[in-house]
């Protein structure tokens, strides 16, 4: 994911980049859950790669929430995200990969 983002940045500045990937397509294996992208690191890279708006449209703050319930629905933990904080946003890894690969033009 970092490599793809970097490749997009290079491409944006006219530097030809080759991305080597042995998986045939993004959904060929389970990519895991969400990825948190922070304001002062990952989000800066996404802006530089010119994909921040696409990311923001699909990202969610609820990814920062934690809820713990038993099988009856009784709530033991209910941490609700503060939508005004805006420090980091979560997005499904598979969605992140689709955002970055869709903007990349293979040589
Ligand atoms: C459990 C977990 C949770 C994480 N959560 C976060 C988070 O919330 N926020 C965050 O910013 N970072 C998170 N990270 C870190 C983040 O995933 C990595 O920093 C980032 O993916 C690194 O990008 P990369 O392009 O270097 O490597 P990767 O994203 O791992 O990409 C490497 C690619 O190379 C391919 N590949 C491997 N071997 C070969 C080969 N021999 N030939 C061809 N292709 C090959 C792989 O299939 C893979 O697609 C997490 C990492 C883990 C493991």
mmCIF file of C-alpha atoms and ligand atoms in Angstrom:
data_model
loop_
_atom_site.group_PDB
_atom_site.id
_atom_site.type_symbol
_atom_site.label_atom_id
_atom_site.label_comp_id
_atom_site.label_asym_id
_atom_site.label_seq_id
_atom_site.Cartn_x
_atom_site.Cartn_y
_atom_site.Cartn_z
ATOM 1 C CA UNK A 1 0.000 0.000 0.000
ATOM 2 C CA UNK A 2 2.834 2.363 0.794
ATOM 3 C CA UNK A 3 4.577 1.289 -2.403
ATOM 4 C CA UNK A 4 1.500 1.927 -4.535
ATOM 5 C CA UNK A 5 1.004 5.357 -3.001
ATOM 6 C CA UNK A 6 4.657 6.189 -3.637
ATOM 7 C CA UNK A 7 4.328 4.994 -7.232
ATOM 8 C CA UNK A 8 1.363 7.348 -7.703
ATOM 9 C CA UNK A 9 3.400 10.261 -6.346
ATOM 10 C CA UNK A 10 6.284 9.453 -8.701
ATOM 11 C CA UNK A 11 3.872 9.152 -11.607
ATOM 12 C CA UNK A 12 2.335 12.512 -10.725
ATOM 13 C CA UNK A 13 5.749 14.135 -10.976
ATOM 14 C CA UNK A 14 6.534 12.482 -14.286
ATOM 15 C CA UNK A 15 8.802 9.765 -12.932
ATOM 16 C CA UNK A 16 8.124 6.368 -14.462
ATOM 17 C CA UNK A 17 7.562 3.737 -11.784
ATOM 18 C CA UNK A 18 7.242 -0.017 -12.048
ATOM 19 C CA UNK A 19 5.168 -1.813 -9.405
ATOM 20 C CA UNK A 20 5.912 -5.516 -9.019
ATOM 21 C CA UNK A 21 3.029 -7.543 -7.613
ATOM 22 C CA UNK A 22 2.672 -11.305 -7.568
ATOM 23 C CA UNK A 23 -1.018 -11.335 -6.655
ATOM 24 C CA UNK A 24 -3.157 -11.509 -9.806
ATOM 25 C CA UNK A 25 -5.773 -9.033 -8.525
ATOM 26 C CA UNK A 26 -6.522 -7.231 -5.232
ATOM 27 C CA UNK A 27 -9.292 -9.566 -4.093
ATOM 28 C CA UNK A 28 -7.304 -12.737 -4.796
ATOM 29 C CA UNK A 29 -6.693 -13.057 -1.056
ATOM 30 C CA UNK A 30 -8.227 -11.581 2.059
ATOM 31 C CA UNK A 31 -6.544 -8.220 2.574
ATOM 32 C CA UNK A 32 -7.535 -7.950 6.222
ATOM 33 C CA UNK A 33 -9.691 -5.309 7.829
ATOM 34 C CA UNK A 34 -9.369 -1.564 7.985
ATOM 35 C CA UNK A 35 -6.354 0.681 7.771
ATOM 36 C CA UNK A 36 -6.094 3.903 9.763
ATOM 37 C CA UNK A 37 -4.652 6.795 7.806
ATOM 38 C CA UNK A 38 -3.397 9.609 10.024
ATOM 39 C CA UNK A 39 -3.634 13.333 9.376
ATOM 40 C CA UNK A 40 0.080 14.030 9.855
ATOM 41 C CA UNK A 41 1.497 11.088 7.884
ATOM 42 C CA UNK A 42 -0.574 8.877 5.573
ATOM 43 C CA UNK A 43 -3.074 11.594 4.685
ATOM 44 C CA UNK A 44 -0.200 13.866 3.606
ATOM 45 C CA UNK A 45 0.986 11.129 1.243
ATOM 46 C CA UNK A 46 -2.516 10.701 -0.171
ATOM 47 C CA UNK A 47 -2.738 14.441 -0.856
ATOM 48 C CA UNK A 48 0.642 14.295 -2.551
ATOM 49 C CA UNK A 49 -0.576 11.358 -4.637
ATOM 50 C CA UNK A 50 -3.736 13.338 -5.495
ATOM 51 C CA UNK A 51 -6.085 10.649 -4.224
ATOM 52 C CA UNK A 52 -7.116 12.247 -0.930
ATOM 53 C CA UNK A 53 -10.601 13.220 -2.126
ATOM 54 C CA UNK A 54 -11.322 9.675 -3.310
ATOM 55 C CA UNK A 55 -10.072 8.341 0.010
ATOM 56 C CA UNK A 56 -12.107 10.847 2.034
ATOM 57 C CA UNK A 57 -15.291 9.955 0.141
ATOM 58 C CA UNK A 58 -14.918 6.317 1.180
ATOM 59 C CA UNK A 59 -13.244 6.673 4.590
ATOM 60 C CA UNK A 60 -15.134 6.579 7.836
ATOM 61 C CA UNK A 61 -14.680 7.913 11.326
ATOM 62 C CA UNK A 62 -16.711 5.089 12.834
ATOM 63 C CA UNK A 63 -13.638 2.877 12.290
ATOM 64 C CA UNK A 64 -12.238 4.513 15.409
ATOM 65 C CA UNK A 65 -15.163 3.333 17.504
ATOM 66 C CA UNK A 66 -15.102 0.349 19.818
ATOM 67 C CA UNK A 67 -18.211 -1.543 20.856
ATOM 68 C CA UNK A 68 -18.281 -4.669 22.975
ATOM 69 C CA UNK A 69 -21.564 -6.551 23.264
ATOM 70 C CA UNK A 70 -22.537 -9.998 24.452
ATOM 71 C CA UNK A 71 -24.783 -12.322 22.466
ATOM 72 C CA UNK A 72 -27.910 -10.743 23.962
ATOM 73 C CA UNK A 73 -26.881 -7.289 22.770
ATOM 74 C CA UNK A 74 -25.932 -6.042 26.236
ATOM 75 C CA UNK A 75 -23.324 -3.307 25.764
ATOM 76 C CA UNK A 76 -20.140 -3.486 27.868
ATOM 77 C CA UNK A 77 -18.055 -0.945 25.972
ATOM 78 C CA UNK A 78 -19.346 1.857 23.762
ATOM 79 C CA UNK A 79 -16.573 4.214 22.624
ATOM 80 C CA UNK A 80 -18.061 6.600 20.078
ATOM 81 C CA UNK A 81 -15.767 8.470 17.661
ATOM 82 C CA UNK A 82 -15.506 12.239 17.959
ATOM 83 C CA UNK A 83 -16.339 13.426 14.443
ATOM 84 C CA UNK A 84 -14.772 16.821 15.181
ATOM 85 C CA UNK A 85 -11.331 15.424 15.967
ATOM 86 C CA UNK A 86 -10.533 14.423 12.403
ATOM 87 C CA UNK A 87 -7.080 13.096 13.292
ATOM 88 C CA UNK A 88 -7.361 9.854 11.393
ATOM 89 C CA UNK A 89 -9.853 8.025 9.275
ATOM 90 C CA UNK A 90 -10.274 4.345 8.558
ATOM 91 C CA UNK A 91 -10.904 2.650 5.254
ATOM 92 C CA UNK A 92 -11.127 -1.001 4.251
ATOM 93 C CA UNK A 93 -7.749 -2.183 2.938
ATOM 94 C CA UNK A 94 -9.318 -3.604 -0.201
ATOM 95 C CA UNK A 95 -10.929 -0.235 -0.961
ATOM 96 C CA UNK A 96 -7.623 1.528 -0.378
ATOM 97 C CA UNK A 97 -5.939 -0.818 -2.834
ATOM 98 C CA UNK A 98 -8.638 -0.180 -5.445
ATOM 99 C CA UNK A 99 -8.202 3.604 -5.030
ATOM 100 C CA UNK A 100 -4.447 3.438 -5.512
ATOM 101 C CA UNK A 101 -4.428 0.878 -8.334
ATOM 102 C CA UNK A 102 -7.170 2.643 -10.307
ATOM 103 C CA UNK A 103 -5.000 5.774 -10.518
ATOM 104 C CA UNK A 104 -1.844 3.965 -11.550
ATOM 105 C CA UNK A 105 -0.955 3.666 -15.211
ATOM 106 C CA UNK A 106 1.308 0.661 -15.764
ATOM 107 C CA UNK A 107 4.184 1.338 -18.188
HETATM 108 C C1 LIG B 1 -1.927 -6.111 10.862
HETATM 109 C C2 LIG B 1 -1.407 -4.802 10.281
HETATM 110 C C3 LIG B 1 -2.138 -3.639 10.525
HETATM 111 C C4 LIG B 1 -1.684 -2.422 10.009
HETATM 112 N N1 LIG B 1 -2.433 -1.299 10.235
HETATM 113 C C5 LIG B 1 -2.027 -0.124 9.725
HETATM 114 C C6 LIG B 1 -2.804 1.040 9.916
HETATM 115 O O1 LIG B 1 -3.878 1.014 10.519
HETATM 116 N N2 LIG B 1 -2.338 2.206 9.370
HETATM 117 C C7 LIG B 1 -1.158 2.268 8.661
HETATM 118 O O2 LIG B 1 -0.801 3.359 8.185
HETATM 119 N N3 LIG B 1 -0.405 1.161 8.484
HETATM 120 C C8 LIG B 1 -0.811 -0.014 8.992
HETATM 121 N N4 LIG B 1 -0.045 -1.142 8.809
HETATM 122 C C9 LIG B 1 1.207 -1.008 8.066
HETATM 123 C C10 LIG B 1 0.946 -0.951 6.565
HETATM 124 O O3 LIG B 1 0.156 -2.061 6.166
HETATM 125 C C11 LIG B 1 2.290 -0.968 5.867
HETATM 126 O O4 LIG B 1 3.076 0.107 6.339
HETATM 127 C C12 LIG B 1 2.140 -0.817 4.358
HETATM 128 O O5 LIG B 1 1.272 -1.789 3.851
HETATM 129 C C13 LIG B 1 3.497 -0.926 3.723
HETATM 130 O O6 LIG B 1 3.312 -0.752 2.328
HETATM 131 P P1 LIG B 1 4.220 -1.564 1.310
HETATM 132 O O7 LIG B 1 3.759 -1.147 -0.070
HETATM 133 O O8 LIG B 1 5.650 -1.384 1.660
HETATM 134 O O9 LIG B 1 3.932 -3.103 1.581
HETATM 135 P P2 LIG B 1 2.579 -3.935 1.344
HETATM 136 O O10 LIG B 1 1.362 -3.074 1.458
HETATM 137 O O11 LIG B 1 2.695 -5.114 2.249
HETATM 138 O O12 LIG B 1 2.685 -4.379 -0.166
HETATM 139 C C14 LIG B 1 3.680 -5.299 -0.588
HETATM 140 C C15 LIG B 1 3.125 -6.014 -1.824
HETATM 141 O O13 LIG B 1 4.178 -6.789 -2.395
HETATM 142 C C16 LIG B 1 3.635 -8.020 -2.835
HETATM 143 N N5 LIG B 1 4.730 -8.974 -2.857
HETATM 144 C C17 LIG B 1 5.316 -9.595 -1.799
HETATM 145 N N6 LIG B 1 6.307 -10.390 -2.205
HETATM 146 C C18 LIG B 1 6.371 -10.266 -3.566
HETATM 147 C C19 LIG B 1 7.217 -10.843 -4.582
HETATM 148 N N7 LIG B 1 8.202 -11.687 -4.276
HETATM 149 N N8 LIG B 1 6.987 -10.479 -5.874
HETATM 150 C C20 LIG B 1 6.010 -9.613 -6.195
HETATM 151 N N9 LIG B 1 5.185 -9.037 -5.281
HETATM 152 C C21 LIG B 1 5.372 -9.370 -3.985
HETATM 153 C C22 LIG B 1 2.565 -8.356 -1.813
HETATM 154 O O14 LIG B 1 1.579 -9.192 -2.377
HETATM 155 C C23 LIG B 1 1.993 -6.961 -1.481
HETATM 156 O O15 LIG B 1 0.832 -6.647 -2.272
HETATM 157 C C24 LIG B 1 -0.471 -2.365 9.278
HETATM 158 C C25 LIG B 1 0.249 -3.552 9.039
HETATM 159 C C26 LIG B 1 -0.211 -4.752 9.534
HETATM 160 C C27 LIG B 1 0.585 -6.022 9.264
#
